[in-house]
Amino acid sequence: SFRPRVDLVYTDPRSTIFIEDAKTFFSIHGKKYDIIISEPSNPWGSGVAGLFSQELYALINRHLTADGIFVQWIQLYEVDNDIVLSVLKAISDHFPDFVAYAAHDRDMLIVAKKNGILSEPDPDILKIPAISVALERVYIKGMQDIALRKIGNKRSLKRLLETSLVRANSDYDPFVDQSAGRTRFLRANAYDFHNLSQTLLPSLEMLQRTEPSWTATDVSFPSFYFKSQSAYKAMALRDYCLNGSFGLKYGRVPPAIEKQAIGFRQIFYDCRPESNPIDRLGLLCNTAMDLIPYLRPQELASVWAKLESGGCARLLSSEEKNWIILLKAVGSRDAGAMVSGAKLILDSGKRVQPDALRFLVASGMVGSLMQGDRGGSLGFWSGYRPILFGTGQPDLFFRMLAAESLNTD
């Protein structure tokens, strides 16, 4: 059933198929390759964990050409964060750079380079008909669709890997082999990795001070990748805020998104003194937090300018105005205002919902780190970790921020 998708493997005259153990194959043939791709079975299978080990990665590195690329598939279902971190550590030990991408909600692809730093994907790749057709089947039609799937690279994950107590997977210290059976039985997952670069904040962009080439968000839909769906929702909310309608390209907008968009715009254009201030603040914050991770600063500035031109903006409470100041600061990547805005709301003593508290602490930590103030970031973390997570394990996003806060490089 897969033959139409992989037909060139069997029909291209450049293709030769060998059925052999990978380590044995490399050892016998002694050749070097431009690209080596490893897509083994699930690591809980007998003997499979050895295909995610330091020893295999060292062997693969020796069999790559000078500019060679290695690609590793790993599942994110029936494993946990520590298993994936263990594999990333093993790869990191043998390659100077790597970048991790989400294939979709349940799988990850890790691209590593033998020498030097990986460049960003070349847009010209989408001009190759066979490749563009194949990518369109999984709803990747432009560079934004690829960028949305980027989880992180060696630089952004360096401190998280260094501070993680899990050991790099090795044939002689087989962490993956010893853990994968348990995580499969428990139906664990490592979906937390999707949240490192976006979802709460555009943290990868902020912390690495990178700026995409586009000024307007335009991702493909439909898609089975949840972040594509979230970005598309942000686009729809953006257009409704700006125009008072969704436009024909969105087709039939789900009722929940339509209700959210109408209610959000009404805060600024339909003054209702009888509206519940708690509900109004929740709608304001939740909608802004749906927009911020996926829209560019220019887009967000246009949205706020349009909303604040409505006659109701001046009637908002001081609490709502403080939130808008912070939300605008995060959208414009204003690190100093992110820190001061988060502190102002946190110090006010006003009760905030759990998601809003996560956003406040993240804004303060990321804003501090953007300014090189690791102590300031650590102060946010020390003060609010017990409230956010109690005695439990923090999620991967906050573990990453905490690791960056402790960085003494």
XYZ file of C-alpha atoms in Angstrom:
409
model
C 0.000 0.000 0.000
C 2.993 2.326 0.482
C 4.475 1.525 -2.957
C 3.162 4.685 -4.730
C 4.873 6.840 -2.077
C 8.229 5.047 -2.122
C 8.346 3.742 -5.668
C 11.685 5.399 -6.505
C 13.398 3.283 -3.870
C 12.699 0.273 -6.090
C 12.792 1.802 -9.563
C 15.484 4.510 -9.511
C 18.677 3.044 -11.049
C 20.720 4.846 -8.377
C 18.987 2.885 -5.632
C 20.486 -0.313 -4.219
C 18.782 -2.156 -1.391
C 20.795 -3.996 1.269
C 19.124 -6.050 3.989
C 21.572 -5.963 6.865
C 22.120 -4.760 10.413
C 23.063 -1.060 10.197
C 26.205 -1.302 12.322
C 27.398 -4.339 10.410
C 26.649 -2.674 7.069
C 28.705 0.438 7.813
C 31.559 -1.594 9.231
C 31.745 -3.913 6.189
C 31.316 -1.400 3.362
C 33.328 1.488 4.789
C 31.729 4.078 2.492
C 30.774 7.686 3.192
C 27.405 9.215 2.403
C 25.958 12.711 1.965
C 22.770 11.800 3.831
C 22.043 9.007 6.305
C 18.462 8.579 7.556
C 17.562 6.370 10.497
C 13.926 5.386 10.879
C 13.951 2.360 13.170
C 10.977 0.773 14.831
C 9.681 1.942 18.204
C 12.436 1.917 20.845
C 10.565 -0.468 23.126
C 11.054 -3.223 20.527
C 13.715 -5.803 21.325
C 17.155 -4.493 20.327
C 15.827 -1.304 18.748
C 17.084 1.032 21.495
C 20.629 0.387 20.226
C 19.711 2.380 17.118
C 19.384 5.496 19.308
C 22.759 5.153 21.047
C 25.954 7.166 21.292
C 27.896 4.315 19.715
C 25.678 4.255 16.617
C 25.877 8.039 16.251
C 29.667 7.937 16.486
C 29.703 5.261 13.767
C 27.314 7.220 11.550
C 29.395 10.373 11.951
C 32.452 8.529 10.640
C 30.515 7.466 7.539
C 29.248 10.914 6.555
C 30.992 13.125 4.016
C 32.384 16.469 5.218
C 29.066 18.258 4.601
C 26.978 15.203 5.447
C 23.562 15.290 7.103
C 22.078 12.731 9.475
C 18.319 12.473 10.078
C 16.874 10.591 13.056
C 13.180 9.781 13.479
C 11.827 9.282 16.995
C 8.282 8.880 18.198
C 6.758 11.152 20.847
C 4.059 8.659 21.854
C 4.638 5.786 24.312
C 7.882 7.459 25.430
C 8.485 10.306 27.881
C 10.512 13.518 27.951
C 13.520 11.820 29.527
C 13.791 9.230 26.748
C 13.797 11.946 24.085
C 16.284 14.028 26.099
C 18.514 10.971 26.396
C 18.514 10.524 22.609
C 19.133 14.230 22.026
C 22.072 14.088 24.443
C 23.534 11.145 22.553
C 23.219 12.983 19.225
C 24.575 16.206 20.713
C 27.724 14.409 21.869
C 28.646 13.489 18.284
C 27.374 16.336 16.090
C 28.245 20.046 16.313
C 24.703 21.081 15.467
C 21.229 19.634 15.212
C 17.684 20.895 14.837
C 14.485 19.122 15.863
C 11.247 19.376 13.881
C 7.787 17.991 14.533
C 6.750 15.675 11.723
C 3.245 15.977 13.178
C 1.663 15.755 16.637
C 3.182 12.352 17.457
C 6.624 12.186 15.824
C 9.872 14.160 15.780
C 12.637 14.435 13.190
C 16.154 15.386 14.307
C 18.488 16.728 11.615
C 22.194 16.764 12.545
C 25.243 17.986 10.645
C 28.714 16.473 10.632
C 30.521 19.828 10.454
C 29.469 23.410 11.083
C 26.075 24.941 11.770
C 22.890 23.947 10.003
C 21.433 26.637 7.785
C 17.729 27.422 7.572
C 15.774 25.397 4.993
C 16.152 26.698 1.436
C 12.835 27.999 0.003
C 13.876 26.748 -3.439
C 13.243 23.206 -2.242
C 9.528 23.897 -2.680
C 10.089 24.632 -6.376
C 10.963 20.994 -7.051
C 7.648 19.462 -8.245
C 8.094 15.995 -6.765
C 9.015 17.432 -3.360
C 6.325 20.109 -3.308
C 3.647 17.552 -4.210
C 4.835 15.201 -1.466
C 4.872 17.996 1.127
C 1.424 19.227 0.151
C 0.038 15.824 1.116
C 0.965 16.700 4.714
C -0.197 20.322 4.367
C 3.232 21.894 4.003
C 2.888 24.436 1.219
C 5.266 27.186 2.288
C 8.238 28.015 4.493
C 5.986 29.161 7.328
C 4.541 25.651 7.535
C 8.068 24.299 8.009
C 9.088 26.992 10.500
C 5.984 26.300 12.583
C 7.193 22.734 13.080
C 10.621 23.741 14.398
C 11.012 22.626 18.018
C 14.547 23.812 18.720
C 18.206 23.434 17.867
C 21.380 22.526 19.715
C 21.884 26.085 20.870
C 18.367 26.544 22.255
C 18.289 23.112 23.926
C 21.893 23.150 25.185
C 21.190 24.216 28.765
C 18.110 22.000 29.063
C 20.216 18.999 28.045
C 23.094 19.968 30.339
C 20.884 20.366 33.408
C 18.791 17.268 32.766
C 19.759 14.413 35.087
C 19.009 11.784 32.452
C 22.096 10.189 30.884
C 22.855 10.000 27.178
C 21.657 6.692 25.766
C 24.509 4.233 25.254
C 24.945 0.581 24.396
C 26.843 0.247 27.670
C 24.417 2.321 29.749
C 21.124 1.676 27.933
C 18.726 4.235 29.345
C 16.244 3.987 26.463
C 16.143 0.193 26.524
C 15.534 0.212 30.278
C 12.795 2.848 30.107
C 10.861 2.358 26.865
C 8.911 -0.723 27.956
C 7.658 1.076 31.050
C 6.608 4.214 29.181
C 4.771 2.147 26.593
C 2.881 0.290 29.302
C 2.011 3.591 31.028
C 0.986 5.163 27.693
C 3.274 8.091 28.409
C 4.148 10.726 25.839
C 6.658 13.481 25.134
C 4.258 15.905 23.454
C 5.657 18.589 25.757
C 8.406 19.131 23.173
C 5.898 20.868 20.901
C 5.578 23.678 23.452
C 9.231 24.712 23.574
C 9.289 27.105 20.635
C 5.720 28.435 20.651
C 2.287 27.909 22.193
C 2.721 30.096 25.312
C 5.251 32.574 23.866
C 7.347 32.695 20.675
C 10.233 31.793 22.983
C 12.656 30.329 20.427
C 12.541 33.526 18.409
C 12.756 35.733 21.495
C 15.624 33.974 23.236
C 17.725 33.517 20.115
C 16.925 36.997 18.798
C 15.957 35.636 15.393
C 13.449 37.259 13.105
C 11.596 35.467 10.301
C 11.645 36.991 6.833
C 7.855 37.378 6.610
C 5.749 40.110 8.175
C 2.332 38.425 7.895
C 1.329 34.989 9.157
C 0.015 32.715 6.416
C -0.020 28.998 7.176
C -1.759 26.142 5.394
C -5.028 24.618 6.504
C -6.450 22.070 7.044
C -3.685 20.265 8.859
C -3.411 17.451 11.352
C -0.683 19.349 13.248
C -2.240 21.166 16.202
C 0.108 24.163 16.011
C -0.896 24.728 12.397
C -4.492 24.744 13.572
C -3.606 27.207 16.354
C -1.772 29.498 13.917
C -4.713 29.383 11.522
C -7.031 30.306 14.389
C -4.772 33.275 15.178
C -5.013 34.373 11.544
C -8.820 34.187 11.671
C -8.982 36.164 14.933
C -6.570 38.741 13.483
C -8.688 39.290 10.396
C -11.896 39.584 12.382
C -10.323 42.173 14.682
C -9.136 44.207 11.710
C -12.178 43.896 9.435
C -15.140 42.863 11.547
C -15.470 39.709 9.425
C -13.466 36.581 8.667
C -13.378 36.739 4.901
C -14.182 34.044 2.381
C -10.882 32.159 2.636
C -11.788 30.749 6.061
C -14.987 29.130 4.880
C -17.248 28.139 7.744
C -15.516 29.225 10.930
C -16.185 26.944 13.937
C -18.861 28.470 16.206
C -16.528 28.626 19.226
C -13.941 30.695 17.326
C -16.653 32.935 15.875
C -18.082 33.569 19.350
C -14.612 34.308 20.744
C -13.772 36.738 17.938
C -17.070 38.622 18.241
C -16.801 38.854 22.023
C -13.172 40.013 21.906
C -13.902 42.807 19.418
C -16.992 43.876 21.354
C -14.838 44.638 24.397
C -13.498 47.616 22.435
C -16.468 48.476 20.186
C -19.633 47.618 22.098
C -19.536 49.216 25.552
C -21.561 47.103 27.935
C -21.439 48.315 31.526
C -23.445 45.282 32.610
C -20.830 42.794 31.342
C -19.062 40.676 33.949
C -15.565 42.178 34.438
C -14.059 38.804 35.345
C -15.419 37.159 32.198
C -14.363 40.156 30.106
C -10.800 40.058 31.431
C -10.636 36.311 30.831
C -11.797 36.736 27.228
C -9.327 39.580 26.708
C -6.340 37.620 28.038
C -7.220 34.263 26.495
C -7.744 35.713 23.029
C -4.558 37.780 23.157
C -2.659 34.681 24.265
C -4.090 32.847 21.245
C -2.695 35.581 18.976
C 0.741 36.342 20.437
C 2.642 33.080 19.804
C 1.824 32.993 16.094
C 1.513 36.567 14.777
C 4.378 38.869 13.865
C 4.916 42.109 15.853
C 3.656 44.191 12.917
C 0.414 42.223 12.791
C -0.150 42.489 16.518
C 0.512 46.236 16.458
C -2.152 46.626 13.759
C -4.630 44.564 15.790
C -4.128 46.625 18.941
C -4.285 49.912 17.013
C -7.594 48.873 15.445
C -9.076 47.687 18.734
C -7.989 50.734 20.705
C -9.570 53.009 18.107
C -12.913 51.722 19.357
C -14.826 53.955 21.743
C -14.774 51.510 24.659
C -11.003 51.279 25.206
C -11.011 54.315 27.537
C -13.699 52.695 29.709
C -11.676 49.594 30.540
C -10.606 49.034 34.133
C -7.069 49.738 35.305
C -6.508 45.985 35.607
C -7.537 45.434 31.992
C -5.350 48.323 30.860
C -2.361 46.852 32.725
C -2.891 43.545 30.968
C -3.079 45.251 27.582
C 0.218 47.039 28.296
C 1.860 43.678 29.017
C 0.255 41.910 26.062
C 1.412 44.666 23.709
C 4.929 44.479 25.179
C 5.153 40.734 24.566
C 3.836 41.181 21.043
C 6.435 43.838 20.251
C 9.246 41.845 21.938
C 9.902 44.720 24.369
C 11.887 42.856 27.027
C 11.977 45.626 29.615
C 8.236 46.266 29.386
C 7.580 42.531 29.571
C 9.363 42.355 32.926
C 7.819 45.505 34.388
C 4.364 44.627 33.086
C 4.465 41.111 34.528
C 5.695 42.406 37.883
C 2.974 45.070 38.039
C 0.202 42.511 37.626
C 1.793 39.879 39.850
C 2.439 42.403 42.625
C -1.096 43.799 42.470
C -2.434 40.910 44.515
C -5.238 40.337 42.037
C -6.242 36.712 41.568
C -5.322 35.330 38.147
C -6.280 32.082 36.454
C -3.636 29.323 36.122
C -3.067 29.887 32.379
C -2.730 33.620 32.941
C -0.247 33.027 35.762
C 1.867 30.813 33.505
C 1.856 33.573 30.905
C 2.879 36.211 33.466
C 5.775 34.172 34.855
C 6.932 33.167 31.376
C 6.808 36.789 30.216
C 8.877 37.912 33.177
C 11.427 35.131 32.762
C 11.811 35.484 28.993
C 11.958 39.283 29.235
C 14.694 39.011 31.862
C 16.665 36.492 29.798
C 16.399 38.683 26.703
C 18.143 41.412 28.721
C 20.815 39.033 29.998
C 19.369 39.247 33.520
C 19.469 35.623 34.616
C 19.058 36.600 38.261
C 15.832 38.399 37.439
C 14.515 35.381 35.583
C 15.498 33.121 38.457
C 13.632 35.431 40.829
C 10.387 34.933 38.895
C 10.994 31.184 38.841
C 11.853 30.856 42.532
C 8.863 32.920 43.564
C 6.221 31.215 41.468
C 7.383 27.644 40.839
C 5.642 26.330 43.993
C 2.391 27.997 42.920
C 2.607 26.733 39.349
C 3.785 23.183 39.996
C 3.729 22.496 43.736
C 6.130 19.663 44.464
C 5.667 18.146 41.009
C 7.938 18.176 37.978
C 7.711 21.398 35.938
C 6.777 21.084 32.304
C 9.538 21.098 29.707
C 9.047 24.750 28.733
C 9.634 26.028 32.254
C 12.464 23.537 32.751
C 14.123 25.125 29.721
C 13.634 28.660 31.077
C 14.913 27.615 34.506
C 17.983 26.034 32.903
C 18.678 29.243 30.983
C 18.313 31.200 34.230
C 21.072 29.126 35.823
C 23.414 29.494 32.826
C 26.774 30.898 33.883
C 28.423 30.862 30.456
